[in-house]
C-alpha positions as semicolon CSV with decimal commas, in nm:
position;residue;x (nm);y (nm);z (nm)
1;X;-2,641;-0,617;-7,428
2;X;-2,994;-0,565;-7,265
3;X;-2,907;-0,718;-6,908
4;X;-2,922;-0,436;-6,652
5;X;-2,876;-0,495;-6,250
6;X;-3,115;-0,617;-6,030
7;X;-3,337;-0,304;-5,929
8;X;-3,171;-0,097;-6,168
9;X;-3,520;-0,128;-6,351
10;X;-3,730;0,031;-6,073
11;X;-3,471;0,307;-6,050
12;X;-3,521;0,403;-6,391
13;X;-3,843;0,389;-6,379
14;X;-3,840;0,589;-6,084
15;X;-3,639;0,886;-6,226
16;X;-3,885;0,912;-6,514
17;X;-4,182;0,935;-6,294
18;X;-4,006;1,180;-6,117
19;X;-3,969;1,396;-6,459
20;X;-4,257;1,362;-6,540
21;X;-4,428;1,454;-6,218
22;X;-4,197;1,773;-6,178
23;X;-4,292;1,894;-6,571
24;X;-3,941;1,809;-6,655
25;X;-3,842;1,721;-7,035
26;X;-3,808;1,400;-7,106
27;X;-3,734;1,322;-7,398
28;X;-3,395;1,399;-7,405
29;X;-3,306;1,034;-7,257
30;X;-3,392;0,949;-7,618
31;X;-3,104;1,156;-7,766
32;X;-2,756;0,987;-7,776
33;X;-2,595;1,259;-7,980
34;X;-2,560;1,627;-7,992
35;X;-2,680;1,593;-8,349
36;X;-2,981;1,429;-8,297
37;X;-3,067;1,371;-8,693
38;X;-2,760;1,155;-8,692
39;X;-2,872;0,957;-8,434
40;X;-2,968;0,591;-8,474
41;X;-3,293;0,625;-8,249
42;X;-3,450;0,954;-8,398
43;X;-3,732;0,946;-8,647
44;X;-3,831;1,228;-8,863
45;X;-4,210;1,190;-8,776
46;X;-4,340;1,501;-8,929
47;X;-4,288;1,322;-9,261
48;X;-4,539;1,027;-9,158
49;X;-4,801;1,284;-8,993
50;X;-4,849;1,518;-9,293
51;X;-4,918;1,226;-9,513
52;X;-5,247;1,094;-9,712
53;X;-5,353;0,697;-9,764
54;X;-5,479;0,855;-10,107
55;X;-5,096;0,926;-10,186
56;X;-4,922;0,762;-10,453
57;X;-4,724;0,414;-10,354
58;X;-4,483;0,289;-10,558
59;X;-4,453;-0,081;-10,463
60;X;-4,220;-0,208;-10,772
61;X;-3,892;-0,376;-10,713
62;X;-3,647;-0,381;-11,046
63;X;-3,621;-0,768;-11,187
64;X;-3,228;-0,809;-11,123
65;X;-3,239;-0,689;-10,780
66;X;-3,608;-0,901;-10,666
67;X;-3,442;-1,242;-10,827
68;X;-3,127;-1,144;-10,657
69;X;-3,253;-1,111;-10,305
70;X;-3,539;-1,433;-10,402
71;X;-3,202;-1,639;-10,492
72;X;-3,020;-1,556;-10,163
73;X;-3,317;-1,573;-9,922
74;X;-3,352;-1,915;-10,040
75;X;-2,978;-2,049;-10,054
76;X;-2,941;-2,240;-9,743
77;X;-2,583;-2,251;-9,608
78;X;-2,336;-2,562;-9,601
79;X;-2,364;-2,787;-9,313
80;X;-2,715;-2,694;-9,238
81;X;-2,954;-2,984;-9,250
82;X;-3,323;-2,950;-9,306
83;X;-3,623;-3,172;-9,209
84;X;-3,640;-3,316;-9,627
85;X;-4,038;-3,146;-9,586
86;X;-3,867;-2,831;-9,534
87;X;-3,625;-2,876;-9,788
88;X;-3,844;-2,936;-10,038
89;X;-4,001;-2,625;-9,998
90;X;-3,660;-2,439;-9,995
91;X;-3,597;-2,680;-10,336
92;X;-3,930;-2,519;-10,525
93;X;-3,826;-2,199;-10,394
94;X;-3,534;-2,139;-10,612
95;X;-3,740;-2,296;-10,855
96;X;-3,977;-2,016;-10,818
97;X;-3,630;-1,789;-10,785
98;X;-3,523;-1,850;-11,158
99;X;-3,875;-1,858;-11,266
100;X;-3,886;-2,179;-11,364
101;X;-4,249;-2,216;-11,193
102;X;-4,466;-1,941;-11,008
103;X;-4,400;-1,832;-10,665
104;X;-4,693;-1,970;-10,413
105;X;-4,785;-1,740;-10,063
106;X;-4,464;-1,820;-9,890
107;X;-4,239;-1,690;-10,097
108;X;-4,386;-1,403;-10,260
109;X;-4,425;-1,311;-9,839
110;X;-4,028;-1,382;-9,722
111;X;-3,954;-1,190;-10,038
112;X;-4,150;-0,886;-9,979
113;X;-3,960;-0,847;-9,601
114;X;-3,648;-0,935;-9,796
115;X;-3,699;-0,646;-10,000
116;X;-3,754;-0,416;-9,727
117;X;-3,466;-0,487;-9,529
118;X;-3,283;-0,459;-9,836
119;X;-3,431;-0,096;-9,859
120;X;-3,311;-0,012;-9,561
121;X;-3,638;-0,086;-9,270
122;X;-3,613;-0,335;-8,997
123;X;-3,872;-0,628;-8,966
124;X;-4,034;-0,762;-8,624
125;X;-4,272;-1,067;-8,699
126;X;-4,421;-1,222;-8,396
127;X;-4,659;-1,421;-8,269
128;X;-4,710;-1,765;-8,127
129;X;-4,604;-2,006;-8,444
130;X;-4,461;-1,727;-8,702
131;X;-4,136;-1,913;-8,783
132;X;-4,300;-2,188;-8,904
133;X;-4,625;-2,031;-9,003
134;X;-4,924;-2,228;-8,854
135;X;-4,995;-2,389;-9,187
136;X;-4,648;-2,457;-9,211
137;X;-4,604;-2,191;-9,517
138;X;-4,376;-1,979;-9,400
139;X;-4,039;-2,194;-9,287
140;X;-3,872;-1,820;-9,197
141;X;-3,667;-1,973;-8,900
142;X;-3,486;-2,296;-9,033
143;X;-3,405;-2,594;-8,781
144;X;-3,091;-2,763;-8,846
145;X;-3,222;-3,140;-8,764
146;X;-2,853;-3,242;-8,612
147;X;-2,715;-2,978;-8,402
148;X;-3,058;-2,793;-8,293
149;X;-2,908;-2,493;-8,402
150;X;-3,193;-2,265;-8,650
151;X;-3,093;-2,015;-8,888
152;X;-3,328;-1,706;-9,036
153;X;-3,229;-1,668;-9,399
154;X;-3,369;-1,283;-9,416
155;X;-3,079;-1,175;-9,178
156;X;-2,855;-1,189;-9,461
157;X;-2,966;-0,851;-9,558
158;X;-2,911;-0,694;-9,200
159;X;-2,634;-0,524;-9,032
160;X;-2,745;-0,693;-8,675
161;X;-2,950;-0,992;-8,585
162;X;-3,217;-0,749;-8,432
163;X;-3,309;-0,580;-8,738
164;X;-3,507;-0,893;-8,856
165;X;-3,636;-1,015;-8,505
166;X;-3,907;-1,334;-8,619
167;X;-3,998;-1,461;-8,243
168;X;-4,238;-1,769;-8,145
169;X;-4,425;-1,538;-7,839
170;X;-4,518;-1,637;-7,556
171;X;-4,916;-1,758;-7,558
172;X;-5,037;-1,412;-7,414
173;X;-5,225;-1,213;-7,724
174;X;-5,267;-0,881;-7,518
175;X;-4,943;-0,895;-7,368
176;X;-4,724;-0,986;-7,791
177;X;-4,975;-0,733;-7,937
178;X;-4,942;-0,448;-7,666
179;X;-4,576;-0,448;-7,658
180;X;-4,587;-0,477;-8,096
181;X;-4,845;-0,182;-8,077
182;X;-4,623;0,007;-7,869
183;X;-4,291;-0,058;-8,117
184;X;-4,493;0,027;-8,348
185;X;-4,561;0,381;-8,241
186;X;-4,182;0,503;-8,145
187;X;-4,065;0,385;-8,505
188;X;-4,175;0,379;-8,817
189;X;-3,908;0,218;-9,014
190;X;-3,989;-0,125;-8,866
191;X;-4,238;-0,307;-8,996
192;X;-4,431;-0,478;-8,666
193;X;-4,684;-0,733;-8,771
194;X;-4,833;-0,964;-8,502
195;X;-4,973;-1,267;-8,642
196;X;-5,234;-1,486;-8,444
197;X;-5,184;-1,883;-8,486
198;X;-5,558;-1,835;-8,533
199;X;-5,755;-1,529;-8,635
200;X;-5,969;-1,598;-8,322
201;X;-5,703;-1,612;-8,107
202;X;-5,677;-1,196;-8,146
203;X;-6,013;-1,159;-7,950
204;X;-5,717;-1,237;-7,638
205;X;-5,615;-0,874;-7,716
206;X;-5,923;-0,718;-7,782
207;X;-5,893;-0,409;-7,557
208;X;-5,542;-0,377;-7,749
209;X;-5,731;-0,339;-8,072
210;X;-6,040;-0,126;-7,904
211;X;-5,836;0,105;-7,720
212;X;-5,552;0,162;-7,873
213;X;-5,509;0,023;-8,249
214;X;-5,828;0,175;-8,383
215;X;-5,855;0,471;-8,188
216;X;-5,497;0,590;-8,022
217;X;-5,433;0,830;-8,335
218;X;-5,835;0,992;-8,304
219;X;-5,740;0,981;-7,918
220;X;-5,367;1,105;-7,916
221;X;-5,207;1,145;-8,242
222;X;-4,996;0,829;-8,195
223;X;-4,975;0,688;-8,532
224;X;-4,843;0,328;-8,602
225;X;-4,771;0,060;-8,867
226;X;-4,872;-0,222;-8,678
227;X;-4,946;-0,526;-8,909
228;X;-5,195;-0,806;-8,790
229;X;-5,214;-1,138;-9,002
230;X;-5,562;-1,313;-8,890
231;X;-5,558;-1,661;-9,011
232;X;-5,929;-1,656;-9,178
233;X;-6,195;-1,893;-9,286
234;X;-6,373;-2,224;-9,260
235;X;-6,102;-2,509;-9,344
236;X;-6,307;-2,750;-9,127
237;X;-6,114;-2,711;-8,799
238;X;-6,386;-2,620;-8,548
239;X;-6,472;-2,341;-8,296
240;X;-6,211;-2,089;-8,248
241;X;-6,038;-2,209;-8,524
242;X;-6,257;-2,029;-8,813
243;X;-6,265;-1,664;-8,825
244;X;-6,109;-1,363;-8,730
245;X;-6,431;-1,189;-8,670
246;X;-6,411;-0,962;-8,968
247;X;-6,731;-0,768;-8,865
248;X;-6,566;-0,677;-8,520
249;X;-6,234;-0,439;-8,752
250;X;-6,531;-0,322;-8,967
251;X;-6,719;-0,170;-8,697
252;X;-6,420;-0,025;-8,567
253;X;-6,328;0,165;-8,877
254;X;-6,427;0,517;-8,915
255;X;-6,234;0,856;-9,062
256;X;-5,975;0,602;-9,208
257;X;-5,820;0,503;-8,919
258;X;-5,719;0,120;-9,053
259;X;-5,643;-0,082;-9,340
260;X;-5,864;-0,365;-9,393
261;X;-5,766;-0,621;-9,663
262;X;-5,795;-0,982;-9,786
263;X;-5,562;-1,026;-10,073
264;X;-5,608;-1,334;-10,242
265;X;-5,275;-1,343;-10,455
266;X;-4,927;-1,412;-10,361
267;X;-4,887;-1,055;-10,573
268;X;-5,104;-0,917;-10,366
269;X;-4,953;-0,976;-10,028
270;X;-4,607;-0,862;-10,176
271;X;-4,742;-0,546;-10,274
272;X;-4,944;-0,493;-9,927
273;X;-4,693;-0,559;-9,707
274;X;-4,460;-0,316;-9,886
275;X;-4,749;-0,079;-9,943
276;X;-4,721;-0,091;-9,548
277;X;-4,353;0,060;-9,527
278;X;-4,329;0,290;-9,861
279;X;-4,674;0,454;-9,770
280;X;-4,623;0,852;-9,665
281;X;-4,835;0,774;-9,315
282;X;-4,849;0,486;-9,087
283;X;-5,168;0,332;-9,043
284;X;-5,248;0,019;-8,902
285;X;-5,305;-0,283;-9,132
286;X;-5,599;-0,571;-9,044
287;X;-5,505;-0,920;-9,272
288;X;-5,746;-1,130;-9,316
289;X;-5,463;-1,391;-9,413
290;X;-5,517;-1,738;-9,605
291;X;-5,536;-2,066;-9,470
292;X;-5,607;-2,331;-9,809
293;X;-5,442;-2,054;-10,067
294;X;-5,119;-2,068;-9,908
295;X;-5,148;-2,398;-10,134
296;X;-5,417;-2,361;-10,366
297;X;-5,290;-2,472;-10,738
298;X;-5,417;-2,137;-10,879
299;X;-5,343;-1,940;-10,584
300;X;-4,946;-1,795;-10,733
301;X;-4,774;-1,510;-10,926
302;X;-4,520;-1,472;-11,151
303;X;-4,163;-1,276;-11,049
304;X;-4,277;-1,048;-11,318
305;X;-4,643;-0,994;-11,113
306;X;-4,388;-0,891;-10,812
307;X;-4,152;-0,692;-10,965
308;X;-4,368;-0,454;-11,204
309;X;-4,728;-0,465;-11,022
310;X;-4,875;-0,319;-10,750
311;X;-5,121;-0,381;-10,484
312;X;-5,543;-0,375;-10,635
313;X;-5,794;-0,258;-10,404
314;X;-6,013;-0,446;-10,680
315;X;-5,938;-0,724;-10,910
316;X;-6,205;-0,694;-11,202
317;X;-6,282;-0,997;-11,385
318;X;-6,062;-1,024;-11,687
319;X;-6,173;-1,278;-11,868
320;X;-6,590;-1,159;-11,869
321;X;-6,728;-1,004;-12,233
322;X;-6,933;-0,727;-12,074
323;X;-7,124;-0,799;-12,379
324;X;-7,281;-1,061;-12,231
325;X;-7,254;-1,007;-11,860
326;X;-7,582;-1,056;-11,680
327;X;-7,479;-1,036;-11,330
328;X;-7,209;-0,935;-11,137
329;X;-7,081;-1,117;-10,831
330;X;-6,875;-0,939;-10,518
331;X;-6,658;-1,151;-10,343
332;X;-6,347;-1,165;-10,124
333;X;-6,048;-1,415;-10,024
334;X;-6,074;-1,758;-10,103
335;X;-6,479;-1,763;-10,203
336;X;-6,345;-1,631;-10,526
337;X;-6,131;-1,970;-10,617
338;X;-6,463;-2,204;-10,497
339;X;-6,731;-1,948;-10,778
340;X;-6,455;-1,939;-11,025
341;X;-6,429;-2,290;-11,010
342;X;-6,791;-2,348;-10,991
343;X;-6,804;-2,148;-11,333
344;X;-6,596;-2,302;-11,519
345;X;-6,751;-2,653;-11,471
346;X;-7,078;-2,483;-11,618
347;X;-6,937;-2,309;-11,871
348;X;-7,100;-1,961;-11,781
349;X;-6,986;-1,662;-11,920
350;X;-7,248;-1,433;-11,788
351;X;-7,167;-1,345;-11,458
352;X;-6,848;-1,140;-11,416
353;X;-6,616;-1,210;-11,074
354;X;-6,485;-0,903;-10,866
355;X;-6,271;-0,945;-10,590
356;X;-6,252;-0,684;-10,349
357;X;-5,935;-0,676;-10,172
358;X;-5,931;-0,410;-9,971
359;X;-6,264;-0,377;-9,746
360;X;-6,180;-0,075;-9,556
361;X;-6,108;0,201;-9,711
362;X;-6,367;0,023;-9,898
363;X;-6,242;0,135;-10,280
364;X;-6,626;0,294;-10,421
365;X;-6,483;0,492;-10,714
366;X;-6,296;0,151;-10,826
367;X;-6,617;-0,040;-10,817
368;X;-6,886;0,219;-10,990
369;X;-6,583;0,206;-11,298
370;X;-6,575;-0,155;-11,312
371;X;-6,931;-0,191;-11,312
372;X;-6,989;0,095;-11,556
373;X;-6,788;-0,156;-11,830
């Protein structure tokens, strides 16, 4: 499957040019049955078009079914023998599974594509370390350490291995992102995130994301899906190693082309990255993803934050008596863990915390009601 002759490429190739410079139709090389609604590759796209980011999104997953899927995702098989780091991750997991103690960034994210493919979408994660995760959070290929053979837990819940396709690329951003760009707009029941090892590292693709991500809907009326995680801030490891260049996406946005977000929960990423596939449109999605939370002590949910919340544009400050509220402060990401911790060593109770988590569509009505409290 997927080996063709030598030069049978070029002839193909050839023949569509040839369509396509006669005016021929050519998009019935896409049809593999007379019904074409029955068919494996067509997509009802007129669904996705007509539809509003301001629509409704029910993220929820029922409590039996989420601490099902959490329990098998996190099973490993007989005879497969983990590195004992890895292994102790896999050992919290179904910790975190039977709610015994709160799920951290890991597995609130390999249970959000769990619970997708259990829906019924396909997953493609790829970039240049995603098995592993760069900061080693993610462990969604497993290694056995004797026989060299890995195993991907989430392909449980598929029919066929290529319905949850997690590949280490190749080191070429514009080349992984142009071909995940392009998956992304012939279907939108896959969920296509590229993920640089380093947000920096997506400045490789740039005319990807200048050309084509923000603009090829305004331009053409292509619409895609198409996930980036940007590793994101200062965690002392130097040039190029330090920001995704947030300011670059922002500039970019205009008539709601994107999503821009920096969740700052485990919760949060669960609900985005379903938000992502049980939206009515397809827009792309710009993650400003954690480097120091993926571990941070207070950076978890509960199965019950997963299972019956949703995703907050804005997290208000729960715990401020607008009584005495003075000031308010802004913030996004991981700044809000270093002020909240700052605050509670001096005891102040007048300044209130709001995180924005979603920059762009930046959520205004959101913030005038929380500051009207």
């Amino acid at each position: 499957a997927g080996v063709i002759a030598a030069g049978a490429g070029k002839e193909m190739v050839d023949a569509y040019r040839e369509k396509l410079d006669s005016g021929e139709v050519t998009t019935e090389l896409a049809v593999v049955e007379k019904t074409p609604t029955t068919s494996k590759m067509y997509v009802d796209w007129p669904r996705y078009l007509s539809g509003k980011l301001s629509d409704p999104v029910s993220t929820k997953v029922e409590m039996g079914k989420l601490t099902r899927l959490a329990t098998m995702i996190n099973t490993i098989p007989d005879g497969v023998e983990l590195h004992s780091r890895v292994a102790k991750v896999y050992d919290d997991r179904r910790k975190m599974a039977a709610g015994e103690i709160a799920g951290d960034w890991g597995f609130a994210e390999n249970l959000a594509y769990a619970t997708l493919l259990d829906e019924g979408n396909c997953l493609r994660l790829v970039g240049q370390d995603v098995g592993r995760g760069t900061f080693t959070h993610r462990h969604a290929i497993l290694h056995d350490q004797k026989t060299d053979n890995y195993y991907l837990p989430l392909r449980q819940l598929v029919e066929s291995p290529e319905q949850a396709t997690i590949i280490d690329s190749l080191l070429s951003e514009e080349a992984v992102m142009a071909f995940e760009y392009g998956f992304s707009t012939t279907d939108p029941n896959t969920l296509c995130i590229w993920e640089g090892q380093f947000g920096d590292f997506a400045n490789g693709a740039q005319v990807v994301i200048d050309q084509f991500i923000a603009s090829g809907e305004a331009k053409w009326g292509r619409i895609s899906g198409l996930t980036l995680l940007l590793p994101h801030g200062y965690e002392g490891q130097g040039p190029e190693h330090s920001s995704a260049r947030l300011e670059r996406f922002l500039q970019l946005c205009a008539l709601e082309n994107m999503l821009v977000c920096v969740p700052s929960t485990p919760a949060q990423a669960f609900h985005m990255l379903r938000r992502q596939m049980r939206m009515t449109t397809r827009k792309p999605l710009i993650v400003m993803s954690p480097k120091s939370l993926l571990r941070h002590k207070l950076a978890v949910s509960t199965l019950d934050e997963l299972a019956n919340g949703e995703f907050q544009h804005l997290i208000g400050d729960a715990n401020a008596d607008a009584k005495k509220v003075k000031r308010v402060v802004l913030c996004s990401g991981k700044v809000y863990y270093d002020l909240l911790e700052d605050q509670t060593k001096r005891g102040q109770d007048d300044v209130a915390i709001i995180r924005v988590e979603q920059l762009y569509p930046f959520p205004r009505p959101l913030l005038a009601a929380e500051l009207k409290k």
